[in-house]
Every structure is written in C-alpha cells, then in structure tokens.
Amino acid sequence: MAASARSFRELSLLLALALCSALASSVDGETSRRFWIENDAFWKDGEQFQIVGGDVHYFRIIPEYWKDRLLRAKALGLNTIQTYVPWNLHEPEPRSWEFRGFADIESYLKLAHELEMLVMLRVGPYICGEWDLGGFPPWLLTIEPALKLRSSDSAYLSLVERWWSVLLPKVAPLLYSNGGPIIMVQIENEFGSFGNDKRYLHNLVLLARRYLGNDVILYTTDGGTIGTLKNGSIPQDDVFAAVDFSTGDNPWPIFRLQKQYNFPGKSAPLTAEFYTGWLTHWGESIATTDARSTAKALKDILCRNGSAVLYMAHGGTNFGFYNGANTGQDESEYKADLTSYDYDAPIKEHGDVQNPKYKALRRVIHECTGTPLRPLPANIERGNYGLVKLQKVASLFDILDKICDPPKVAVSEQPLSMELSGQMFGFLLYFSEYQGIGPYNILSIPKVHDRAQVFVSCSLDGVRNRRYAGTIERWSNKPLQIPSLSCSSNTSLYILVENMGRVNYGQYIFDQKGILSSVEMDGITLRHWKMYPLSFDALGVLSKFQPIQQITNARNNKVPIRGDAQNKLRASSFYRNGLSEGPEFYEGHFHIDSDSEVKDTFISFRGWNKGVAFVNNFNIGRFWPAMGPQCALYVPAPILRAGDNVVVIFEQHGPNPEHTINLVEDPDFTCGPNKRKGWMECIYIVQGEVLN
C-alpha cells in the first residue's frame, strides 16, 4: 500500500511537472515573439541576437525576382532584410493608392517571412536612397503655400499622417510581436544631416506609435558624428539611435559615441548602413570598392559582436524615371544618378554572386557568426541575342498629337513648372513665339531643371522645317545664340525640357522641374506659353511595320563605333549645321524561339546619344552613353517573352549611324569621355557625412 501511495505521489509529481512545463511552454510561446534591446544588445525570444542584415529594395527589383534576390541574400549569411518604403511609388497622385506589382510591399514582406528572414522597415516619409525626391511624391511641390518638407509644418505633417494612415495599418500585422518578420521600424532618414526640428521627429513617433503600438523598436539612422547624432536622435521618445559611417572608419569609437545618444543599456552597436560600394552619377567612372578591404571592415564589426546592415546587399535598378540626383554647394551643381543601381554590391544588379566581394563577405559572416555556409547560388542565365536593326518610326513633332492629350495642354502667360503642368516625370514641351530681328537672337533661360533642347521654325511652317538651335543645361547654363530664319511671320520657339531626376539629398531637395524662370529673347521676356506634357503610354502603336532584321551572329557583326562616338556625333551634320529632325522614336524587333530561351540580357547603346528605352512597353530606363559610364541597360527575363519582342527607343539627339542595338550578356560601364572619381563621394568624405 505504501509502495502504491509512493508510486501515486511520484506519478502525481511527474504529472504536475509536465503540466507546469506545458504551461511554461505556452507562456513562452506567447512571449517568444519578442524583439528588444537590453544590456546594450539585441534580444530575440529570450536569446541574444546579432543583426547581420542587408538592404534589398523591393521597388528596384522586378517582382518575379524578389524571391531569387532574397535567397541570394540569405545564402550570403544575412538574417535580416532592410528596405525603404518610397511614398511616391505608393501615392503617385493625391489619394490614389498603389500597392500592386512593384508596389506590393505586403507580398514582399510576407515572402521575407516565408524565407525566415527578419525585416527592418524604413517608412520615411523621407528616404533619400538615390530615389527621385527622396521618396516624396512630386505633387507635394504643387501645394501653395509651399510645404516645408521634413519639418513640423502642419500642412506637411497632415499629408504624412494621411499617407501613414494607409501604410502603417498594412504593415502592423507583420510586426514581429504579431507573428510577422518586422523587428524594427525606422523614422525619417539621416535627419541629423538636414536639420534639428525635434518637434517634427516627435510627431512622427507619436504617429507611428498610434498605428504600430509600443512593442516594436523605432529607430533613427544618422552619421556617426556628434553634430548629426545630436540633431537626429530622439532617445527621450524611446527611439533607438543607429549610426552609419564610411567603410574603413574605426567603428568602435563611433559605437561608443552612439551610446551617448541612447539610454543606458539601450545602445546595441549597430551600423544601419555598412557601405559595400557607392553610387555613381552620369559622367563619372563607375564607383567600386575593394572586396578584401570591405570584408576586413565588416569583420571588425561582426567578430566583436557588433551588428551591421549592408548598404547595399543588392542594389537593383532605377527603372523608369525614378532615379535621384545630387547637388554640390549650389543647386546648379547637379548630377543625376545612373539607371543602374548596382552599387558594386555583393549581389550584382543582375543577381550575380560569383564575384570576389560576395565570396569575401560570405566567408567573414560565417567566420564571425558561425552561420552555416549555404550552397552558393548559381547565376541566372543570360542571353546574347545579338544585334538588332532599328527603324525610325516617327519624329516627336510629327506625333505630338498622339503622345500629348490636348485637354492636358496648359496655357499660361509665363512658363509653368512641370509639376504645375501636371507632368510629374519625363518630358515637357514648351511653345511660344517671338519676332526674329537681325542675323541672330540671344535666348536666355536663367533657371531650367534640368536639360532643355531648343528648336525654332517659322510660325507659318508649324512644326515643319524646324531647326535645332542647341541645348541649355542646368549645370552649364549659358545664353544660346539662335541664327535668324528670316521668317515672313513670327518665329516659333520649342523647348523640350527633360526632368533627369529630382534631388534626393541636402538643402536643395525642393527640386521643381521644367522652366522655373522667365524666358528672354534679346532681353525681352517672352509671354503666351503652351506646355505639352508628353506621355509614352501609347508607344506600342507607333508603327505597324513588320519585324525587322535581327543579326544573330554578333561576334561577326560588331557595331563599328569606338570610344570616340561622342566626338563623331558632334562632328556630324546634326551638330555642324543645326539641321535635325529633332527627337525621334526608333523601333526594332527580335525573336526568341521558346520559353527556355527567354533569359536576362543587356541592351548596349554604344553609338547612340541620349534617351529612354522601352522593351515590350516596359520602361527599362535612361541611356546616355555619350556621357557614360553606363553603356548597357539591364533587361530582366520576365519582361521578355517567347516570340516577338519589341524595343522602342526615344533618342533625343542623334542615333547610332547603323541604327542598331546589341543585346549582350554582360553589363558595361566603360562609356563616356571622362573616367573620374565620383565627385559627390569626395565632397561627403570631406564633410564627414554620409549620403544614403
């Protein structure tokens, strides 16, 4: 009996222990979804955690490749993905919301979660990121009185609140505490390099907490200097201050400085932007950084238990017209970013990982964190489809009525900005008239953003017999001498202005486009303007001709254009005598035999001048080989199809003399007359600040 009682008691104790264990597991199950900072370290589910992250921006990758790029980031050894959220992508017009395709952020975040990767979400409202207007919608620039961007201006904050009231409820269910991947949410971006409006930052925190609650870590990112951290950090609002700094700087003194701007015990050492490369503007040599030194700098952080987010892990592409730009000390010192955002990142623009930087960083991450080495992903196949002959299908002036909706033509006494004309991106054509007197006239446009091509014709001729007069550029604005046409009537003046990308960083971010001043001819102000917004939506119906020749043997049919292509074009009749048909559209076709032959490719524009390219009605971006360094635009395979593929080119100046493009396997950044170091990089190294 005693033995039976003892057995019963033992069994009861075992059952009680089992029940306690089950209850503990249940409680732990409820609290295990927790991410926090304590003892100057990150903690996840009760265990210390080291962030090894990388920026991979969903809006710079065709959605069909999101999974591929995330898997490549994971194979690098990353456990966290960081991404900006560009407001202008999601609210292109006031109260018009877009969350499909490239803008389907929820699907991207859920995909990261499925792949067991955490997320640091940078919701802005300002993001910088070499993205047009730093992510702000350009329609903000039309509001009167003018908004004070990035400030506690109540009118500006009300629009931020409207935007976040749509965005944040979408991401709230994906917070880590709610079972999702988002462990941290960034407020603003490098605000300490811009201003010190603490009221503005405080309002953003209150707004974020309203929709996201108090469990998620909010953070700021600023340069690792006293001035930037003092201006940009807000520890009193329980916001974690992360830092960034130039790769190669000693990180640990900066991490010690970081502690002064976080509460005691709340300063986990984190660089939220560890630069794996750098940006490049048109006219510069492509920016590159050494793989070995980059890996060494990362090792100095990770092997001492610091955390780092690679900027960029994968750069991607500025498709369409979304590239940003920078200025120097004056707003006329303007430099637009390339279409490619390769950034010399370990995962290249086209997904390549078979490169020294990827392998070196992967080894360091494994060595410092013990993360198992995953199999190295195979590169995506790329296709060499060869030379494609193009045919001119139309002049811009000949089809103006087809690419400009008449009701959208604006009429004004003085020129209107692009934004006020309703043309947020691309090109706007300005028209006025003047009386040509004497052998020539002097045209002056004191302020034009960004590049104006000038044409004239006798008014009785309409757009016929127009003459190219020259170009006025924001960065080299000089009066233009226009020869007289000896018209019996007035002279028509056509000014085609290109928005080359809005400034995304610094004091000149309020970057309106178009003609922003009066226009004078011989000192007399011209009046009575018409503004024609150009739409490229109807390019697919420009021509009806049959598919033209595709030259498949590219090795035996090289385009005979060498590095002096720009000089040859300048020496052509186009530049010699000003006679030109103006900006023109060219179209070519190439055939892909089967689905299995549909592959990534690059279109080389060697021998062309400047313009925009479309593949199967998809805007793959700007080309400017005459300026360089980018010669070829990336074409992801999902844009292509088996059968007939159509390329349409809007060439602003003069075409390749052979009217051919070359579809090749590899990127090319060797075009342009100059091969100099990125000047903005030099500026910001001197100032001790960071740009992204």
Short mmCIF file of C-alpha atoms in Angstrom, two decimals, residues 209-389:
data_model
loop_
_atom_site.label_atom_id
_atom_site.label_comp_id
_atom_site.label_asym_id
_atom_site.label_seq_id
_atom_site.Cartn_x
_atom_site.Cartn_y
_atom_site.Cartn_z
CA ARG A 209 3.04 54.50 -32.18
CA ARG A 210 -0.63 55.17 -32.92
CA TYR A 211 -0.65 52.52 -35.63
CA LEU A 212 2.18 50.20 -34.60
CA GLY A 213 1.88 50.19 -30.81
CA ASN A 214 4.65 50.31 -28.24
CA ASP A 215 6.24 46.88 -28.70
CA VAL A 216 8.16 47.46 -31.93
CA ILE A 217 11.55 49.16 -31.80
CA LEU A 218 11.52 52.52 -33.56
CA TYR A 219 14.94 53.72 -34.72
CA THR A 220 16.74 56.57 -36.40
CA THR A 221 19.88 56.39 -38.54
CA ASP A 222 22.43 59.18 -38.60
CA GLY A 223 26.06 59.76 -39.44
CA GLY A 224 28.44 58.85 -36.64
CA THR A 225 29.34 62.40 -35.59
CA ILE A 226 28.36 64.49 -32.61
CA GLY A 227 26.51 67.02 -34.75
CA THR A 228 24.43 64.55 -36.74
CA LEU A 229 23.54 62.40 -33.73
CA LYS A 230 22.66 65.44 -31.65
CA ASN A 231 20.31 66.71 -34.35
CA GLY A 232 18.80 63.41 -35.44
CA SER A 233 18.42 61.25 -32.32
CA ILE A 234 15.38 61.32 -30.01
CA PRO A 235 16.08 58.94 -27.07
CA GLN A 236 13.55 60.83 -24.94
CA ASP A 237 10.89 59.31 -27.17
CA ASP A 238 12.27 55.80 -26.62
CA VAL A 239 13.70 55.69 -30.14
CA PHE A 240 16.90 53.74 -30.71
CA ALA A 241 19.71 55.68 -32.42
CA ALA A 242 21.66 53.68 -35.01
CA VAL A 243 24.68 55.05 -36.86
CA ASP A 244 26.36 54.89 -40.24
CA PHE A 245 29.86 55.86 -41.30
CA SER A 246 32.36 55.44 -44.09
CA THR A 247 33.54 51.89 -44.64
CA GLY A 248 37.07 51.65 -43.27
CA ASP A 249 36.48 54.05 -40.37
CA ASN A 250 37.21 52.57 -36.96
CA PRO A 251 33.68 51.57 -35.91
CA TRP A 252 34.13 51.16 -32.18
CA PRO A 253 34.79 54.79 -31.22
CA ILE A 254 31.64 55.61 -33.20
CA PHE A 255 29.70 52.90 -31.38
CA ARG A 256 30.90 54.44 -28.08
CA LEU A 257 29.66 57.82 -29.29
CA GLN A 258 26.36 56.15 -30.21
CA LYS A 259 25.92 55.23 -26.52
CA GLN A 260 25.69 58.89 -25.60
CA TYR A 261 22.51 59.20 -27.67
CA ASN A 262 20.73 56.12 -26.33
CA PHE A 263 19.52 55.38 -22.82
CA PRO A 264 21.90 53.33 -20.61
CA GLY A 265 21.81 49.68 -21.63
CA LYS A 266 19.84 50.52 -24.79
CA SER A 267 22.71 51.05 -27.23
CA ALA A 268 23.33 47.84 -29.14
CA PRO A 269 26.20 48.63 -31.56
CA LEU A 270 24.58 48.84 -34.99
CA THR A 271 25.60 50.43 -38.25
CA ALA A 272 22.37 50.57 -40.23
CA GLU A 273 24.28 51.35 -43.44
CA PHE A 274 27.55 49.49 -43.88
CA TYR A 275 28.60 50.62 -47.35
CA THR A 276 29.53 47.78 -49.67
CA GLY A 277 30.03 50.21 -52.56
CA TRP A 278 28.88 53.64 -53.65
CA LEU A 279 26.56 55.44 -56.03
CA THR A 280 27.54 56.73 -59.48
CA HIS A 281 26.35 59.76 -61.45
CA TRP A 282 26.33 60.23 -65.20
CA GLY A 283 29.72 61.49 -66.32
CA GLU A 284 31.72 59.69 -63.64
CA SER A 285 33.65 56.45 -63.66
CA ILE A 286 31.69 53.59 -62.12
CA ALA A 287 32.19 53.54 -58.35
CA THR A 288 33.83 50.39 -56.99
CA THR A 289 35.29 49.32 -53.66
CA ASP A 290 37.83 46.63 -52.91
CA ALA A 291 36.36 43.28 -51.81
CA ARG A 292 39.15 42.50 -49.37
CA SER A 293 39.07 45.85 -47.54
CA THR A 294 35.27 45.78 -47.40
CA ALA A 295 35.33 42.30 -45.86
CA LYS A 296 38.01 43.37 -43.37
CA ALA A 297 35.91 46.34 -42.25
CA LEU A 298 32.85 44.12 -41.78
CA LYS A 299 34.90 41.60 -39.81
CA ASP A 300 35.95 44.31 -37.38
CA ILE A 301 32.28 44.80 -36.54
CA LEU A 302 30.84 41.31 -36.61
CA CYS A 303 33.67 39.44 -34.90
CA ARG A 304 33.36 41.79 -31.91
CA ASN A 305 29.61 41.09 -31.71
CA GLY A 306 28.50 44.30 -33.37
CA SER A 307 25.59 44.36 -35.79
CA ALA A 308 25.64 45.63 -39.35
CA VAL A 309 23.30 46.11 -42.29
CA LEU A 310 24.96 46.05 -45.70
CA TYR A 311 24.06 49.03 -47.87
CA MET A 312 23.57 47.58 -50.38
CA ALA A 313 23.32 43.79 -50.27
CA HIS A 314 21.68 44.05 -53.69
CA GLY A 315 21.27 47.38 -55.43
CA GLY A 316 18.94 46.65 -58.33
CA THR A 317 17.78 49.10 -61.00
CA ASN A 318 16.21 52.55 -61.19
CA PHE A 319 13.64 51.53 -63.77
CA GLY A 320 11.57 54.22 -65.44
CA PHE A 321 12.15 57.80 -64.30
CA TYR A 322 12.71 57.15 -60.58
CA ASN A 323 16.45 57.78 -60.30
CA GLY A 324 17.51 60.52 -57.92
CA ALA A 325 20.19 63.20 -58.16
CA ASN A 326 22.56 65.25 -56.02
CA THR A 327 23.87 68.78 -55.90
CA GLY A 328 27.02 70.39 -54.55
CA GLN A 329 27.24 73.71 -52.74
CA ASP A 330 24.92 75.26 -55.32
CA GLU A 331 21.77 73.81 -56.85
CA SER A 332 23.25 74.25 -60.32
CA GLU A 333 25.96 71.71 -59.42
CA TYR A 334 23.55 69.00 -60.46
CA LYS A 335 24.40 65.33 -61.02
CA ALA A 336 21.78 62.71 -61.92
CA ASP A 337 22.16 59.08 -60.85
CA LEU A 338 22.55 56.24 -63.32
CA THR A 339 19.73 53.92 -64.29
CA SER A 340 21.77 51.08 -62.81
CA TYR A 341 21.86 50.95 -59.02
CA ASP A 342 24.37 48.11 -58.97
CA TYR A 343 26.25 49.99 -56.22
CA ASP A 344 29.11 47.48 -56.51
CA ALA A 345 27.07 45.41 -54.04
CA PRO A 346 27.89 41.74 -53.42
CA ILE A 347 24.73 40.69 -55.27
CA LYS A 348 25.07 42.44 -58.61
CA GLU A 349 22.29 44.26 -60.45
CA HIS A 350 21.54 41.11 -62.46
CA GLY A 351 21.86 38.80 -59.43
CA ASP A 352 25.43 37.57 -59.96
CA VAL A 353 27.07 36.19 -56.82
CA GLN A 354 30.10 34.60 -58.45
CA ASN A 355 32.24 37.60 -57.58
CA PRO A 356 35.04 38.32 -55.07
CA LYS A 357 33.01 40.66 -52.86
CA TYR A 358 30.12 38.23 -52.33
CA LYS A 359 32.52 35.40 -51.51
CA ALA A 360 34.68 37.51 -49.17
CA LEU A 361 31.71 38.87 -47.20
CA ARG A 362 30.16 35.41 -47.03
CA ARG A 363 33.37 33.99 -45.51
CA VAL A 364 33.56 36.78 -42.92
CA ILE A 365 29.91 36.36 -41.89
CA HIS A 366 30.45 32.62 -41.47
CA GLU A 367 33.67 33.12 -39.52
CA CYS A 368 32.27 35.74 -37.15
CA THR A 369 28.75 34.43 -36.55
CA GLY A 370 29.01 30.70 -37.16
CA THR A 371 26.20 30.90 -39.71
CA PRO A 372 26.35 27.70 -41.78
CA LEU A 373 27.65 28.18 -45.29
CA ARG A 374 24.73 27.62 -47.59
CA PRO A 375 25.38 26.39 -51.13
CA LEU A 376 26.49 29.22 -53.41
CA PRO A 377 23.52 30.03 -55.69
CA ALA A 378 24.02 29.55 -59.40
CA ASN A 379 23.95 32.68 -61.52
CA ILE A 380 20.85 33.33 -63.59
CA GLU A 381 21.40 32.53 -67.25
CA ARG A 382 21.84 35.49 -69.53
CA GLY A 383 21.17 35.64 -73.25
CA ASN A 384 23.21 37.11 -76.10
CA TYR A 385 20.52 37.83 -78.67
CA GLY A 386 22.89 39.81 -80.89
CA LEU A 387 22.48 42.91 -83.00
CA VAL A 388 19.01 44.23 -83.72
CA LYS A 389 18.37 46.68 -86.53
#
